[in-house]
Coordinates of C-alpha atoms and ligand atoms in Angstrom, one line a residue:
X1 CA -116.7 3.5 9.0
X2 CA -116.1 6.2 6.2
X3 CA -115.8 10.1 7.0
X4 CA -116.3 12.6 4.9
X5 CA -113.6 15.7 6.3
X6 CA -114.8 18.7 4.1
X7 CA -111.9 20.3 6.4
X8 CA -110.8 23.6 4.4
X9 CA -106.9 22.5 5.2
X10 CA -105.3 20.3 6.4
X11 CA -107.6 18.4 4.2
X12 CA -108.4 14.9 2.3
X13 CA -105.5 13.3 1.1
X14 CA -106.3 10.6 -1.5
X15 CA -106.1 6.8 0.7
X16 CA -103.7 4.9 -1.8
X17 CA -101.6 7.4 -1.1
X18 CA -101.6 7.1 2.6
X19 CA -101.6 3.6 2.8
X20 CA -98.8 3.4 0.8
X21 CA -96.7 5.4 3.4
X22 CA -98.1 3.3 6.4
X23 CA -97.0 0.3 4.3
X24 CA -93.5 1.6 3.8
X25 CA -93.3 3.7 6.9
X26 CA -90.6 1.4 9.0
X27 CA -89.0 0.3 6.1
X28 CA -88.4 3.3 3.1
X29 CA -87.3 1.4 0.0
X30 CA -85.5 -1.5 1.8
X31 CA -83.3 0.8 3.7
X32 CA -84.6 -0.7 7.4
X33 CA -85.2 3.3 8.1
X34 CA -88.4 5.3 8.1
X35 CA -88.2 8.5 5.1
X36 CA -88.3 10.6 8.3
X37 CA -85.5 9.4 9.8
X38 CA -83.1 9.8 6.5
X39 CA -80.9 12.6 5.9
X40 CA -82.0 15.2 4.0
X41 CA -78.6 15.2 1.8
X42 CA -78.9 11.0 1.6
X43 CA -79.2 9.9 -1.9
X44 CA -82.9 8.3 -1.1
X45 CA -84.4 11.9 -0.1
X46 CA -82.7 13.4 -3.1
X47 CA -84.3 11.5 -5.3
X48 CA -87.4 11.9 -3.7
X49 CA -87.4 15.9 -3.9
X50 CA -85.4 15.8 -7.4
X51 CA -88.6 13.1 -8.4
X52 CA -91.2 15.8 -6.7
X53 CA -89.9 18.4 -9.0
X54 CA -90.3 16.8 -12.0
X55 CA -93.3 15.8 -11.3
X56 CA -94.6 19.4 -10.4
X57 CA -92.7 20.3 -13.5
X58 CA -94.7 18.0 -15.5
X59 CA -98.1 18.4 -14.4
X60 CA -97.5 22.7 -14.7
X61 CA -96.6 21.5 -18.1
X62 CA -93.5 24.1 -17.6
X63 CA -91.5 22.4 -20.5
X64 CA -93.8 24.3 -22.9
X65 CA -94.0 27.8 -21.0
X66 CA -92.7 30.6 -22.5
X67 CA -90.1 31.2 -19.9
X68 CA -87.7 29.1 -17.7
X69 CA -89.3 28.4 -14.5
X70 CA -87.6 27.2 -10.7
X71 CA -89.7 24.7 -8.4
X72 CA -88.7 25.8 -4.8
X73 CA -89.7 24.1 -1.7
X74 CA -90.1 25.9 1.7
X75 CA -90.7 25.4 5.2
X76 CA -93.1 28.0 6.7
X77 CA -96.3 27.5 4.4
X78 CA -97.8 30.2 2.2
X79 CA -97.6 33.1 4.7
X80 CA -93.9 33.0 4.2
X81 CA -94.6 34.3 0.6
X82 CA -96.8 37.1 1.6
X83 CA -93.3 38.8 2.3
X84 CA -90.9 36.9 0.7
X85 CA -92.6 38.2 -2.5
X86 CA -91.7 42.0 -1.4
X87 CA -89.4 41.5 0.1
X88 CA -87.4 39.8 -2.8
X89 CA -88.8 41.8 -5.6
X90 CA -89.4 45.2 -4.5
X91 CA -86.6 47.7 -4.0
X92 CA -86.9 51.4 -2.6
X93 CA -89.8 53.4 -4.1
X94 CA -91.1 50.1 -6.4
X95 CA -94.9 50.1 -7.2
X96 CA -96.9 46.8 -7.0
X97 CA -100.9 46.2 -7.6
X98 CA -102.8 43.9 -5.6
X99 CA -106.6 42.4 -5.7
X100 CA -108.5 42.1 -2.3
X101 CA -110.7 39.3 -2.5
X102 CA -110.7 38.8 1.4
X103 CA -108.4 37.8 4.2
X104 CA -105.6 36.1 2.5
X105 CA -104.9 38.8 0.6
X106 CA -105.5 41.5 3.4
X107 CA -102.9 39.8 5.1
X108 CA -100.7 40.1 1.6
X109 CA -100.9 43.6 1.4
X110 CA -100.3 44.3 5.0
X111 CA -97.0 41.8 4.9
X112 CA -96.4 44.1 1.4
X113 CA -96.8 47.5 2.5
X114 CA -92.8 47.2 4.7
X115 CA -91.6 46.8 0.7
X116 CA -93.2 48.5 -1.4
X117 CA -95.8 51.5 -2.7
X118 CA -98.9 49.1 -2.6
X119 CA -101.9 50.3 -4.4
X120 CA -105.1 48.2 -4.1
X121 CA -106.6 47.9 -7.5
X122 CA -109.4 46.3 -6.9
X123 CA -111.3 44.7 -4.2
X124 CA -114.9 42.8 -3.4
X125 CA -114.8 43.9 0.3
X126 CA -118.0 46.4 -0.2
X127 CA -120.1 42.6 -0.3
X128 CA -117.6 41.0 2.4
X129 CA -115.9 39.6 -0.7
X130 CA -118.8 36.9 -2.0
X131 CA -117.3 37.9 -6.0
X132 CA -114.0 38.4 -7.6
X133 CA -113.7 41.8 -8.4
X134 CA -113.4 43.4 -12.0
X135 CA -109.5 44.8 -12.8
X136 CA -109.4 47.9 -14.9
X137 CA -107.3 49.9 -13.8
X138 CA -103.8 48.4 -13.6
X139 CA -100.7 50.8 -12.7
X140 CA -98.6 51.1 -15.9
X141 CA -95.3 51.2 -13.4
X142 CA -96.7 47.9 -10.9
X143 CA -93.4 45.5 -10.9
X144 CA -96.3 43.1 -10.3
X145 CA -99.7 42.0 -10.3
X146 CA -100.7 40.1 -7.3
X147 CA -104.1 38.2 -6.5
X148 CA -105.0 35.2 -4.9
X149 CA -106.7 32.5 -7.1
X150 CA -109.2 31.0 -4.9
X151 CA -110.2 32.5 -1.6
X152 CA -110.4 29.1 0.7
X153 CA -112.7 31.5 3.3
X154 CA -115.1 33.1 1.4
X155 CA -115.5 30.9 -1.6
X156 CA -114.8 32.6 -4.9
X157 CA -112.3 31.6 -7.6
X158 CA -110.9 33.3 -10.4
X159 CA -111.9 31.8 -13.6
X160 CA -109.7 33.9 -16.1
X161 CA -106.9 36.1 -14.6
X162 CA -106.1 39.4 -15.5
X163 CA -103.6 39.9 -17.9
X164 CA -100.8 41.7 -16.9
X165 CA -99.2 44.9 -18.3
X166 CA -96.2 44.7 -20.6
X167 CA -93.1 44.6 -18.5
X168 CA -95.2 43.5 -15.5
X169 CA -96.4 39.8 -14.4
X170 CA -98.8 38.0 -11.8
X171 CA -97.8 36.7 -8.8
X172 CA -100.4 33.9 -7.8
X173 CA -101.4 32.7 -4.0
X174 CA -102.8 29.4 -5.3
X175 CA -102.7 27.9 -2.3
X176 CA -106.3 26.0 -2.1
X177 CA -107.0 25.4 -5.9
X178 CA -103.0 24.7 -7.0
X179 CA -103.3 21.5 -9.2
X180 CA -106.8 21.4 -9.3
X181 CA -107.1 22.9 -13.1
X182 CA -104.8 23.8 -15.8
X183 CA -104.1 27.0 -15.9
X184 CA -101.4 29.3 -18.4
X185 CA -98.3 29.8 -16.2
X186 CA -97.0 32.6 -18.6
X187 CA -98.3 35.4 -17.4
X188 CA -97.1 34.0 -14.1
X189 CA -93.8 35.4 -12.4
X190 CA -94.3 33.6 -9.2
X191 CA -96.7 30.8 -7.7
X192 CA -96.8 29.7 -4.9
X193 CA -99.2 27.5 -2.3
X194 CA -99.2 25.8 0.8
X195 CA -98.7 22.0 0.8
X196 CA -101.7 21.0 3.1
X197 CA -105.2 21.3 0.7
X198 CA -103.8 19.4 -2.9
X199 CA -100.7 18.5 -2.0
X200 CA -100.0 16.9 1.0
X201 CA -99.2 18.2 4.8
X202 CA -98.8 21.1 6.1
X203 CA -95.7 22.4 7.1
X204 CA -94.1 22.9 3.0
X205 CA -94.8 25.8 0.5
X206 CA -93.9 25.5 -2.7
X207 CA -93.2 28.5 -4.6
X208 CA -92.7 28.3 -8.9
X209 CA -90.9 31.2 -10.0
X210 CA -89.0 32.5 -13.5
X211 CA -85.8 32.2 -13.7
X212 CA -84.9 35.7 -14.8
X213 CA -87.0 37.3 -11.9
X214 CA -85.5 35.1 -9.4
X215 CA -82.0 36.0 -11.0
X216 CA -83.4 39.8 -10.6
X217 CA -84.0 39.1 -7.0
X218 CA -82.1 41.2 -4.2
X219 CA -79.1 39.9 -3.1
X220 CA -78.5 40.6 0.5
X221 CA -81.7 39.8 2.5
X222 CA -81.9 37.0 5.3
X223 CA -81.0 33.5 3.5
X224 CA -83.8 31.9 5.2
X225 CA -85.9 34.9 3.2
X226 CA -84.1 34.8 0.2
X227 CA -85.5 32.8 -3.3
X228 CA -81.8 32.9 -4.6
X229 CA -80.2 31.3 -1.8
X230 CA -83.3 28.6 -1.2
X231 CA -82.9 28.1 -5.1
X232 CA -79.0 27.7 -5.3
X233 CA -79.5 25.2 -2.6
X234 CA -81.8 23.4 -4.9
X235 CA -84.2 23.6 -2.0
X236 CA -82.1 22.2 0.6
X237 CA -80.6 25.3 2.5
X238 CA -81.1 23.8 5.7
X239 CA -83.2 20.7 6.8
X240 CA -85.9 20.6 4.8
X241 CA -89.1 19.1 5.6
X242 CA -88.8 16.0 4.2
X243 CA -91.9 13.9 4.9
X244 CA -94.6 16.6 3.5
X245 CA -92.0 16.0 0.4
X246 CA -92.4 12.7 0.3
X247 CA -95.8 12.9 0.4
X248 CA -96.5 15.1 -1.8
X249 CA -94.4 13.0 -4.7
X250 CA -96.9 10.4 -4.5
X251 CA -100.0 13.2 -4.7
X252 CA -98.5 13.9 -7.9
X253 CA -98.4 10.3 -9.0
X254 CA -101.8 9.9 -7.6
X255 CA -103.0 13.2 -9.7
X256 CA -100.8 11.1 -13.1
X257 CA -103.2 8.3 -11.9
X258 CA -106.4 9.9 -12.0
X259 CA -105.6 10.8 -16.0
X260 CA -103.6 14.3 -15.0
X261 CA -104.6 17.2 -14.1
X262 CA -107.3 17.8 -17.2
X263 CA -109.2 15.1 -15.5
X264 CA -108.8 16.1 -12.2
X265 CA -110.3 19.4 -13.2
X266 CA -113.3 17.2 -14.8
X267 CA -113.7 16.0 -11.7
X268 CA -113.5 19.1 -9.8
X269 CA -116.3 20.6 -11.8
X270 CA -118.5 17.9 -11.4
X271 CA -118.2 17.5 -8.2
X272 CA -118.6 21.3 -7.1
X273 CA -121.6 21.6 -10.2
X274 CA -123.5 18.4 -8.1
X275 CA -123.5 20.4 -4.8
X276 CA -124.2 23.8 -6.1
X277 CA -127.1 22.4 -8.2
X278 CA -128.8 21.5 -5.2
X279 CA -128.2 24.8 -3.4
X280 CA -129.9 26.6 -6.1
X281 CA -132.9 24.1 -6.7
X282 CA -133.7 24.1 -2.4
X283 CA -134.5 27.7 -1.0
X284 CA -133.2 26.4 2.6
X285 CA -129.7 27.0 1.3
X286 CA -128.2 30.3 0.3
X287 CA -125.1 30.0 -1.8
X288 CA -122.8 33.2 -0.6
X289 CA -120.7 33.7 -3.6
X290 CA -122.1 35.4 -6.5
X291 CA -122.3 32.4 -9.3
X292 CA -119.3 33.4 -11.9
X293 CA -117.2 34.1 -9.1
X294 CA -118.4 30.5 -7.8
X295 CA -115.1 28.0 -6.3
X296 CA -114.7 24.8 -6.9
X297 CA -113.0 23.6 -4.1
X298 CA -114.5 25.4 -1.0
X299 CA -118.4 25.6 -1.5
X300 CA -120.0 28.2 0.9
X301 CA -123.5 28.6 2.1
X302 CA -125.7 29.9 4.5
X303 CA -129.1 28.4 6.0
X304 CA -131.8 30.6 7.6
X305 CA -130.6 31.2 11.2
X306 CA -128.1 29.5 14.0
X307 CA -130.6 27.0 15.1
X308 CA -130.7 26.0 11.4
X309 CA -126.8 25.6 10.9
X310 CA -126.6 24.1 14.3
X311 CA -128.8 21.6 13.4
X312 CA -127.4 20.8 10.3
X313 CA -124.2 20.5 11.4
X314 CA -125.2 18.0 14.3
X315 CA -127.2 15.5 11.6
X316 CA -124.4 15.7 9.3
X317 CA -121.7 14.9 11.4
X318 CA -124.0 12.1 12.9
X319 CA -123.7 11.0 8.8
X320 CA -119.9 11.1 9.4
X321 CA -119.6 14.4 7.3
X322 CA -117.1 16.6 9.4
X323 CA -115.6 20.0 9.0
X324 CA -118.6 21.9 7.6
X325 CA -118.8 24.9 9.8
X326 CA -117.8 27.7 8.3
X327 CA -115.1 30.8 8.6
X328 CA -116.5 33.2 11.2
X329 CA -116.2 36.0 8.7
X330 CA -118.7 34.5 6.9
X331 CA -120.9 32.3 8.9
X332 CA -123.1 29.4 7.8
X333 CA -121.6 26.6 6.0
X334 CA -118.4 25.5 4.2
X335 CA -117.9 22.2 2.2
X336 CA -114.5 21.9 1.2
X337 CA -113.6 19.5 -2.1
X338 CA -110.2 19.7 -2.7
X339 CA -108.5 17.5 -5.8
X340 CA -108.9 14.0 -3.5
X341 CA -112.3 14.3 -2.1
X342 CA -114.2 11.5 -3.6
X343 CA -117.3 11.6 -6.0
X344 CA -119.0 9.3 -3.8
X345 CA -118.3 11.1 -0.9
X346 CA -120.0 14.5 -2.6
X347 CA -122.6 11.8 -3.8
X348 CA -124.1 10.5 -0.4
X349 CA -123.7 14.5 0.3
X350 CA -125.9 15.3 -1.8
X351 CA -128.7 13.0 -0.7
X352 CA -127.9 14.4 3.0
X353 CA -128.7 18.4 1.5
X354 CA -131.7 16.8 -0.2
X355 CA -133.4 15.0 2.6
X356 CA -132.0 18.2 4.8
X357 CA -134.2 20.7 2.8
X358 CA -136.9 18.3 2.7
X359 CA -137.0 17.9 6.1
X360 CA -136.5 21.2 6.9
Ligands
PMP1 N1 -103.5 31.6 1.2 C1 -104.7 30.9 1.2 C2 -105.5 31.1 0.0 C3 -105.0 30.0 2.2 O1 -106.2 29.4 2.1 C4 -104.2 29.9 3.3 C5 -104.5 28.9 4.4 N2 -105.7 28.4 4.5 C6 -103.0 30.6 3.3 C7 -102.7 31.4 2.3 C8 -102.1 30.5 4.5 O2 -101.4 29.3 4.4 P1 -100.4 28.8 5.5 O3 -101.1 28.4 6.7 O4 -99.7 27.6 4.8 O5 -99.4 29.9 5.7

């Protein structure tokens, strides 16, 4: 039996790399121990975050950014950065912008408010955030720009960020498209996503940040809290979580596997352009974001009434396609296609929304 789990996170992790870890699960690289049962200071798992880096490294492509960039690892998630970011970077009296493009970022800028003078630039909420809003007018003294890249619950990606003013630089919440397309870290200070939609499970964030703004930091705040002491540490301040590590090191060979992350991004296109096709061709389904503001990786939609989503959702989980319901904020429908969802899986899909709307 194959399922489909369209689950918007914890998602789809690609199979070769989960059988690999149930093959080596009771015995990690001839050691007789499971990876979760290895110190986190042992040579193996040192190697295995020191490989993880790297790899991040590499597929960032931060060898060629204009700047020097960390790669930090963290329990706690995302949320953790909502105010870590502040909380590190904002002293007394310090101005910061922020985009509202929905809940994520609501919660951002209410974590953000304890820091800082917030102002809210710009935000879709007027049309329960279906499109990402337009950015004009940026603060001239904002220590930072900060938006979130793709909203996982209402379905609307950036597809060019803002430019930042001079002085200033973006901090990214990229937590369900990180990986998923290349993007231009330069104008990035900070970046940083949960592990559990392209990277691996939950329990990790990972944050990428420049070197000179983490060396700009505040000193003094709560270690746990603090980007200086988690970076000194070289991520290992305290026990860190070691298996969504190891986990995600062999997404990232997976993601080398596929052709890197140019490819990946093919894929992600296709995938998303296969679905979205159909919702505009078959009047039964209403796509909710506004079309340039259109995700790849969480595809929302509404059908007609309740009786109508309740039905679909019955036949398609009867087709083995689960996790489609989606957010209450928005209602309706929401297919998530993160970086390992497979074509074929997003093909039979696509037959199923067909025969739906025929049907229907
Ligand atoms: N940001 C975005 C865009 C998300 O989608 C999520 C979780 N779905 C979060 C932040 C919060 O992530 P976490 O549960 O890891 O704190």
């Amino acid at each position: 039996m194959t399922v489909y789990n369209f689950s918007a996170g914890p998602a789809t992790l690609p199979k070769s790399v989960l059988q690999k870890i149930q093959n080596e699960f009771l015995n990690y690289d001839n050691t007789g121990m499971s990876v979760i049962e290895m110190s986190h200071r042992g040579k193996q798992v040192d190697h295995i975050l020191n490989e993880c880096k790297r790899k991040i490294a590499y597929h960032f492509d931060l060898a060629n950014a204009k700047y020097e960039y960390d790669v930090l690892f963290m329990h706690g998630g995302a949320s953790v950065h909502f105010f870590m970011a502040p909380m590190n970077l904002l002293n007394d009296g310090d101005k910061a912008d922020y985009v509202d493009t929905g809940i994520w970022t609501k919660k951002s800028i209410k974590e953000a408010k304890r820091f800082g003078d917030i102002q809210v630039i710009a935000s879709s909420e007027d049309k329960n955030y279906n499109y990402i809003p337009k950015i004009e007018n940026l603060s001239r003294d904002a220590k930072y720009l900060y938006l979130c890249s793709n909203n996982t619950i209402f379905g609307t990606q950036y597809h060019t960020f803002p430019k930042p003013v001079e002085g200033s630089f973006l901090i990214g919440d990229f937590s369900s498209d990180i990986l998923s397309r290349k993007i231009d870290v330069n104008d990035f200070g900070l970046i940083f996503a949960g592990a559990q939609k392209n990277l691996g499970p939950s329990g990790l964030g990972i944050a990428i940040i420049r070197k000179d703004i983490l060396e700009k930091c505040k000193d003094d705040l709560p270690s746990m809290c603090s980007y200086k002491v988690i970076q000194k540490a070289d991520s290992v301040f305290n026990t860190c979580p070691v298996f969504p590590i190891y986990v995600m090191n062999y997404v990232m060979d997976w993601i080398s596997e596929c052709g890197g992350i140019e490819k990946v991004e093919e894929i992600n296109n296709k995938k998303a352009k296969m679905i979205y096709d159909i919702l505009d061709e078959q009047s039964v389904y209403t796509p909710v974001a506004e079309k340039e503001s259109r995700s790849a990786m969480n595809i929302t939609l509404t059908l007609p009434n309740d009786e109508m989503t309740t039905k679909f959702l019955k036949e398609a989980e009867e087709n083995y396609f689960l996790g489609l319901k989606g957010h209450r904020s928005v209602g309706g429908l929401r297919a998530s296609i993160y970086n390992s969802f497979p074509v074929e899986g997003v093909e039979k899909f696509c037959k199923f929304l067909k025969k739906f709307a025929k049907e229907n």
